[in-house]
Amino acid sequence: MAKDNKKYDKLNIEKINLSLQAGMFNQRIIYEYIISSTNSLSKELACNGYPEGTVVIAEAQTAGRGRLGRAWESPSGKGIWMSFILRPDIMASEAPFITIITALSCAKALERVIGISPGIKWPNDIIYNKLKVCGILTELGLDSKMSKINFIVLGIGINVNIDVSDFPDELKDKAVSLKNIVGKKVNREAVIIEILNIFYDLYSAAVKSSFNNDFRKELIGEYTKYSITIGQAIKVMGADGEKEREAVGITNEGELIVINSHGVEERINSGEVSIRGINGYI
Ligand code: ADP
């Protein structure tokens, strides 16, 4: 349980539990005051057999992570630093689709709770006005043959009531918080409830459809409406250097479809690359 510390806004976990629809997330929240990373604790719990739907929420993270080992700033009491465990019956190669469902859930939740129109930077960032308000980190536990998924941990970091001045210098022109966007404090519980309820609906429908192609196509169509990557000239930064491409779509598995300068289509997997705008971060 979180330590009592009056200096920080504490999340009302009871209120969250009461507002979650009956199902995998309800009454499964583990709440901590400060931990290294909600993804790290969730992976540990998943390895110890904790079930699908286990949620870990912390007021602060000392070693929050983005993709490719990058640091994620997570000051206390002002953000949503949350991860949850899933155990879908899918192949490892299908995992990017889960990131797509998560990003879509976060974008829809922000739209509903605070009335903004966010964009999604493929695959995993929620953007407002070219600034990052939310990041998602997907990590996998695989079976011994390294092909089927044993568990997936989805980490979500949202800057809620952080002020721009609280961000370290290198983030000041990259990051934004919900408070900065709407000009007043935002209720963190409401955002968490909406994300988990929307995710639950989408994920249950995906499981029910056995992740079939029609369902995927429909969801990718919805995701594409929020995409700020598709239709753009982008820089793809990977192990083999930097290349300019045009982003044209997303596959049913969640890969980015790009076109090179010779008009040839390529598929890009999110685990390997970072995407940047031609002239800047977005
Ligand atoms: P990208 O692929 O866009 O670089 P990642 O998913 O790897 O993003 O996330 C890590 C990056 O996000 C960091 O390198 C940093 O630039 C940025 N970042 C770190 N903390 C925050 C935060 N609280 N809000 C917004 N951006 C952040």
Tab-separated table of C-alpha atoms and ligand atoms in Angstrom:
chain	number	residue	atom	x	y	z
A	1	MET	CA	0.000	0.000	0.000
A	2	ALA	CA	1.105	3.576	-0.613
A	3	LYS	CA	2.769	5.266	2.336
A	4	ASP	CA	0.910	8.103	3.947
A	5	ASN	CA	2.569	11.245	2.719
A	6	LYS	CA	0.513	14.414	2.997
A	7	LYS	CA	2.714	16.327	0.570
A	8	TYR	CA	1.314	14.403	-2.372
A	9	ASP	CA	-2.053	14.078	-3.984
A	10	LYS	CA	-2.982	10.476	-3.413
A	11	LEU	CA	-5.106	8.495	-5.798
A	12	ASN	CA	-8.419	7.259	-4.485
A	13	ILE	CA	-8.131	3.591	-5.458
A	14	GLU	CA	-11.479	2.698	-3.877
A	15	LYS	CA	-13.209	5.222	-6.116
A	16	ILE	CA	-11.430	3.761	-9.156
A	17	ASN	CA	-12.453	0.220	-8.212
A	18	LEU	CA	-16.082	1.271	-7.767
A	19	SER	CA	-16.161	2.842	-11.222
A	20	LEU	CA	-14.508	0.027	-13.133
A	21	GLN	CA	-16.863	-2.308	-14.884
A	22	ALA	CA	-16.918	-5.823	-13.475
A	23	GLY	CA	-14.202	-7.718	-15.259
A	24	MET	CA	-10.494	-8.245	-15.363
A	25	PHE	CA	-9.306	-4.921	-13.841
A	26	ASN	CA	-11.883	-4.576	-11.102
A	27	GLN	CA	-10.401	-5.026	-7.568
A	28	ARG	CA	-7.019	-5.988	-9.016
A	29	ILE	CA	-5.146	-2.726	-8.419
A	30	ILE	CA	-1.833	-2.761	-6.580
A	31	TYR	CA	-1.068	0.776	-5.427
A	32	GLU	CA	2.451	1.887	-4.439
A	33	TYR	CA	3.845	5.207	-3.375
A	34	ILE	CA	7.261	4.965	-4.990
A	35	ILE	CA	8.786	2.118	-7.000
A	36	SER	CA	11.432	1.810	-9.666
A	37	SER	CA	8.987	1.216	-12.495
A	38	THR	CA	5.426	-0.041	-12.738
A	39	ASN	CA	6.441	-2.159	-15.738
A	40	SER	CA	9.277	-3.797	-13.782
A	41	LEU	CA	7.016	-4.679	-10.840
A	42	SER	CA	4.282	-5.933	-13.200
A	43	LYS	CA	6.771	-8.196	-15.011
A	44	GLU	CA	7.935	-9.586	-11.681
A	45	LEU	CA	4.317	-10.239	-10.638
A	46	ALA	CA	3.501	-11.804	-14.022
A	47	CYS	CA	6.484	-14.150	-13.617
A	48	ASN	CA	5.077	-15.097	-10.213
A	49	GLY	CA	1.727	-16.050	-11.732
A	50	TYR	CA	-0.374	-12.933	-11.123
A	51	PRO	CA	-3.424	-13.068	-13.403
A	52	GLU	CA	-4.452	-11.092	-16.414
A	53	GLY	CA	-5.909	-7.769	-15.366
A	54	THR	CA	-3.508	-7.111	-12.479
A	55	VAL	CA	-2.881	-3.348	-12.455
A	56	VAL	CA	0.079	-1.614	-10.813
A	57	ILE	CA	-0.172	2.113	-10.133
A	58	ALA	CA	2.544	4.196	-8.463
A	59	GLU	CA	2.616	7.807	-7.371
A	60	ALA	CA	6.254	8.059	-8.440
A	61	GLN	CA	8.805	5.991	-10.349
A	62	THR	CA	12.540	6.272	-9.763
A	63	ALA	CA	13.445	4.501	-13.003
A	64	GLY	CA	10.473	4.921	-15.340
A	65	ARG	CA	11.312	3.704	-18.839
A	66	GLY	CA	10.364	4.476	-22.414
A	67	ARG	CA	11.180	2.283	-25.379
A	68	LEU	CA	14.771	1.267	-26.127
A	69	GLY	CA	15.749	1.824	-22.487
A	70	ARG	CA	15.087	5.566	-22.554
A	71	ALA	CA	14.206	7.293	-19.305
A	72	TRP	CA	10.636	8.369	-18.532
A	73	GLU	CA	10.264	11.303	-16.132
A	74	SER	CA	7.668	10.401	-13.487
A	75	PRO	CA	7.394	13.009	-10.716
A	76	SER	CA	5.248	12.117	-7.724
A	77	GLY	CA	1.552	12.710	-7.273
A	78	LYS	CA	1.133	14.484	-10.589
A	79	GLY	CA	0.990	11.822	-13.229
A	80	ILE	CA	-0.506	8.476	-14.061
A	81	TRP	CA	2.220	5.844	-13.910
A	82	MET	CA	0.386	2.605	-14.443
A	83	SER	CA	0.956	-0.860	-15.916
A	84	PHE	CA	-1.190	-3.934	-16.339
A	85	ILE	CA	-0.715	-7.610	-17.095
A	86	LEU	CA	-2.359	-9.377	-20.040
A	87	ARG	CA	-2.201	-13.009	-21.049
A	88	PRO	CA	-3.659	-13.136	-24.567
A	89	ASP	CA	-3.509	-16.330	-26.544
A	90	ILE	CA	-1.518	-14.838	-29.430
A	91	MET	CA	1.900	-15.141	-31.057
A	92	ALA	CA	4.710	-12.757	-30.138
A	93	SER	CA	4.549	-11.291	-33.635
A	94	GLU	CA	0.985	-10.155	-32.937
A	95	ALA	CA	1.885	-8.158	-29.822
A	96	PRO	CA	2.168	-4.773	-31.614
A	97	PHE	CA	-1.587	-4.920	-32.094
A	98	ILE	CA	-1.988	-4.738	-28.304
A	99	THR	CA	0.036	-1.511	-28.285
A	100	ILE	CA	-2.369	-0.196	-30.924
A	101	ILE	CA	-5.413	-1.023	-28.742
A	102	THR	CA	-3.750	0.649	-25.750
A	103	ALA	CA	-2.872	3.844	-27.618
A	104	LEU	CA	-6.397	4.011	-28.999
A	105	SER	CA	-7.865	3.565	-25.491
A	106	CYS	CA	-5.698	6.378	-24.104
A	107	ALA	CA	-6.548	8.757	-26.951
A	108	LYS	CA	-10.284	8.050	-26.619
A	109	ALA	CA	-10.129	8.438	-22.823
A	110	LEU	CA	-8.467	11.848	-23.051
A	111	GLU	CA	-11.006	12.914	-25.622
A	112	ARG	CA	-13.908	11.839	-23.379
A	113	VAL	CA	-12.606	13.027	-20.014
A	114	ILE	CA	-11.095	16.379	-20.918
A	115	GLY	CA	-12.567	17.054	-24.340
A	116	ILE	CA	-9.336	17.430	-26.303
A	117	SER	CA	-8.538	15.893	-29.701
A	118	PRO	CA	-5.230	14.096	-29.228
A	119	GLY	CA	-3.151	12.514	-31.961
A	120	ILE	CA	-1.223	9.235	-31.887
A	121	LYS	CA	2.390	9.141	-33.039
A	122	TRP	CA	2.946	5.583	-34.222
A	123	PRO	CA	3.193	3.349	-32.387
A	124	ASN	CA	2.976	4.482	-28.819
A	125	ASP	CA	2.821	8.183	-28.039
A	126	ILE	CA	-0.181	10.407	-27.501
A	127	ILE	CA	0.506	13.871	-28.783
A	128	TYR	CA	-1.219	17.209	-28.376
A	129	ASN	CA	-0.093	20.199	-30.407
A	130	LYS	CA	3.127	18.381	-31.376
A	131	LEU	CA	3.937	17.737	-27.681
A	132	LYS	CA	4.002	14.394	-25.910
A	133	VAL	CA	1.384	14.001	-23.171
A	134	CYS	CA	1.433	10.209	-22.824
A	135	GLY	CA	3.796	7.342	-23.615
A	136	ILE	CA	3.137	3.613	-23.753
A	137	LEU	CA	5.649	0.838	-23.215
A	138	THR	CA	4.837	-2.753	-24.191
A	139	GLU	CA	7.022	-5.544	-22.801
A	140	LEU	CA	6.650	-9.268	-23.432
A	141	GLY	CA	7.278	-12.464	-21.528
A	142	LEU	CA	7.601	-15.337	-24.015
A	143	ASP	CA	7.339	-19.089	-23.698
A	144	SER	CA	10.431	-21.285	-23.867
A	145	LYS	CA	10.223	-21.507	-27.666
A	146	MET	CA	10.154	-17.686	-27.806
A	147	SER	CA	7.141	-17.655	-30.091
A	148	LYS	CA	3.998	-17.625	-27.936
A	149	ILE	CA	3.193	-14.993	-25.379
A	150	ASN	CA	3.264	-15.940	-21.734
A	151	PHE	CA	2.364	-12.409	-20.652
A	152	ILE	CA	2.344	-8.848	-21.897
A	153	VAL	CA	2.899	-5.868	-19.646
A	154	LEU	CA	1.445	-2.598	-20.872
A	155	GLY	CA	2.857	0.527	-19.255
A	156	ILE	CA	1.126	3.882	-19.574
A	157	GLY	CA	2.659	7.183	-18.473
A	158	ILE	CA	0.523	10.319	-18.605
A	159	ASN	CA	1.573	13.818	-17.606
A	160	VAL	CA	-1.521	14.968	-15.768
A	161	ASN	CA	-0.908	17.792	-13.292
A	162	ILE	CA	2.756	18.471	-13.995
A	163	ASP	CA	3.714	22.040	-14.901
A	164	VAL	CA	6.004	22.651	-17.857
A	165	SER	CA	8.441	24.236	-15.414
A	166	ASP	CA	8.666	20.880	-13.544
A	167	PHE	CA	10.023	19.117	-16.631
A	168	PRO	CA	13.776	18.795	-17.052
A	169	ASP	CA	15.174	21.218	-19.665
A	170	GLU	CA	15.482	18.627	-22.421
A	171	LEU	CA	11.741	17.914	-22.193
A	172	LYS	CA	10.469	21.490	-22.006
A	173	ASP	CA	9.896	21.751	-25.761
A	174	LYS	CA	8.795	18.103	-26.190
A	175	ALA	CA	6.365	17.355	-23.362
A	176	VAL	CA	3.058	18.755	-22.161
A	177	SER	CA	0.614	17.876	-19.383
A	178	LEU	CA	-3.175	17.732	-19.297
A	179	LYS	CA	-3.118	20.607	-16.788
A	180	ASN	CA	-1.100	22.704	-19.242
A	181	ILE	CA	-3.577	21.880	-21.995
A	182	VAL	CA	-6.813	22.675	-20.157
A	183	GLY	CA	-5.456	25.331	-17.798
A	184	LYS	CA	-6.564	23.625	-14.569
A	185	LYS	CA	-5.943	20.495	-12.523
A	186	VAL	CA	-7.338	17.311	-14.018
A	187	ASN	CA	-8.853	14.473	-11.998
A	188	ARG	CA	-6.442	11.548	-12.334
A	189	GLU	CA	-8.958	8.954	-11.180
A	190	ALA	CA	-11.369	9.901	-13.985
A	191	VAL	CA	-8.641	9.421	-16.608
A	192	ILE	CA	-7.578	6.037	-15.182
A	193	ILE	CA	-11.186	4.796	-14.994
A	194	GLU	CA	-11.917	5.804	-18.578
A	195	ILE	CA	-8.713	4.234	-19.957
A	196	LEU	CA	-9.262	0.913	-18.174
A	197	ASN	CA	-12.939	0.735	-19.107
A	198	ILE	CA	-12.318	1.557	-22.778
A	199	PHE	CA	-9.373	-0.825	-22.950
A	200	TYR	CA	-11.434	-3.585	-21.359
A	201	ASP	CA	-14.183	-3.163	-23.977
A	202	LEU	CA	-11.764	-3.204	-26.916
A	203	TYR	CA	-9.616	-6.026	-25.574
A	204	SER	CA	-12.593	-8.241	-24.671
A	205	ALA	CA	-14.013	-7.710	-28.169
A	206	ALA	CA	-10.593	-8.607	-29.640
A	207	VAL	CA	-10.383	-11.796	-27.557
A	208	LYS	CA	-13.966	-12.697	-28.433
A	209	SER	CA	-13.166	-12.312	-32.129
A	210	SER	CA	-9.969	-14.401	-31.607
A	211	PHE	CA	-8.127	-11.359	-32.920
A	212	ASN	CA	-9.591	-11.999	-36.350
A	213	ASN	CA	-8.727	-9.890	-39.360
A	214	ASP	CA	-12.057	-8.082	-39.626
A	215	PHE	CA	-11.840	-6.930	-36.034
A	216	ARG	CA	-8.222	-5.846	-36.461
A	217	LYS	CA	-9.050	-3.940	-39.611
A	218	GLU	CA	-11.857	-2.065	-37.894
A	219	LEU	CA	-9.632	-1.092	-34.984
A	220	ILE	CA	-6.707	-0.096	-37.168
A	221	GLY	CA	-9.192	2.080	-39.083
A	222	GLU	CA	-10.138	3.826	-35.832
A	223	TYR	CA	-6.504	4.164	-34.770
A	224	THR	CA	-5.658	5.677	-38.162
A	225	LYS	CA	-8.149	8.499	-37.566
A	226	TYR	CA	-5.992	9.625	-34.646
A	227	SER	CA	-2.669	9.025	-36.372
A	228	ILE	CA	-0.369	12.000	-36.873
A	229	THR	CA	2.206	9.720	-38.553
A	230	ILE	CA	0.233	8.435	-41.539
A	231	GLY	CA	0.403	10.683	-44.571
A	232	GLN	CA	3.606	12.301	-43.334
A	233	ALA	CA	7.190	12.310	-44.512
A	234	ILE	CA	9.116	10.832	-41.586
A	235	LYS	CA	12.600	9.880	-40.489
A	236	VAL	CA	12.985	6.235	-39.483
A	237	MET	CA	15.898	5.826	-37.079
A	238	GLY	CA	17.105	2.263	-36.614
A	239	ALA	CA	20.249	0.248	-36.004
A	240	ASP	CA	21.246	0.710	-39.651
A	241	GLY	CA	20.987	4.500	-39.514
A	242	GLU	CA	18.435	7.060	-40.537
A	243	LYS	CA	16.197	6.960	-43.605
A	244	GLU	CA	13.489	9.217	-44.976
A	245	ARG	CA	10.196	7.567	-45.849
A	246	GLU	CA	6.557	8.382	-46.376
A	247	ALA	CA	4.189	6.748	-43.894
A	248	VAL	CA	1.111	5.449	-45.686
A	249	GLY	CA	-0.662	2.998	-43.407
A	250	ILE	CA	-0.672	0.356	-40.682
A	251	THR	CA	-0.875	-3.391	-41.196
A	252	ASN	CA	-3.405	-5.543	-39.352
A	253	GLU	CA	-0.545	-6.606	-37.047
A	254	GLY	CA	0.252	-2.999	-36.117
A	255	GLU	CA	3.346	-2.480	-38.273
A	256	LEU	CA	3.883	0.835	-40.039
A	257	ILE	CA	3.722	0.762	-43.858
A	258	VAL	CA	6.103	3.221	-45.501
A	259	ILE	CA	7.167	3.988	-49.053
A	260	ASN	CA	10.798	4.592	-49.960
A	261	SER	CA	12.105	7.067	-52.558
A	262	HIS	CA	11.712	4.438	-55.319
A	263	GLY	CA	8.042	3.972	-54.476
A	264	VAL	CA	8.657	0.553	-52.901
A	265	GLU	CA	6.570	-0.382	-49.857
A	266	GLU	CA	8.306	-1.470	-46.631
A	267	ARG	CA	6.986	-2.618	-43.255
A	268	ILE	CA	8.402	-1.313	-40.037
A	269	ASN	CA	8.270	-3.048	-36.689
A	270	SER	CA	7.995	-0.764	-33.671
A	271	GLY	CA	10.511	-2.653	-31.549
A	272	GLU	CA	13.428	-1.664	-33.730
A	273	VAL	CA	13.049	1.980	-34.623
A	274	SER	CA	12.195	5.506	-33.573
A	275	ILE	CA	10.141	7.757	-35.772
A	276	ARG	CA	10.833	11.480	-36.063
A	277	GLY	CA	9.412	14.321	-38.151
A	278	ILE	CA	11.573	15.445	-41.051
A	279	ASN	CA	12.336	18.720	-39.268
A	280	GLY	CA	11.996	17.828	-35.613
A	281	TYR	CA	10.777	15.463	-32.918
A	282	ILE	CA	7.219	15.173	-34.236
B	1	ADP	P1	10.345	8.070	-28.600
B	1	ADP	O1	10.278	6.809	-29.416
B	1	ADP	O2	9.382	9.129	-29.092
B	1	ADP	O3	11.721	8.608	-28.385
B	1	ADP	P2	9.950	6.595	-26.130
B	1	ADP	O4	8.706	5.789	-26.208
B	1	ADP	O5	11.246	5.905	-26.294
B	1	ADP	O6	9.790	7.798	-27.138
B	1	ADP	O7	9.904	7.395	-24.741
B	1	ADP	C1	11.068	7.934	-24.137
B	1	ADP	C2	11.282	9.396	-24.469
B	1	ADP	O8	10.177	10.200	-24.035
B	1	ADP	C3	12.466	9.994	-23.711
B	1	ADP	O9	13.650	9.812	-24.424
B	1	ADP	C4	12.113	11.468	-23.561
B	1	ADP	O10	12.482	12.196	-24.720
B	1	ADP	C5	10.608	11.471	-23.530
B	1	ADP	N1	10.070	11.609	-22.152
B	1	ADP	C6	10.573	11.167	-20.964
B	1	ADP	N2	9.747	11.452	-19.938
B	1	ADP	C7	8.673	12.090	-20.489
B	1	ADP	C8	7.474	12.659	-19.948
B	1	ADP	N3	7.163	12.600	-18.648
B	1	ADP	N4	6.627	13.239	-20.834
B	1	ADP	C9	6.883	13.304	-22.137
B	1	ADP	N5	7.987	12.805	-22.711
B	1	ADP	C10	8.876	12.198	-21.896
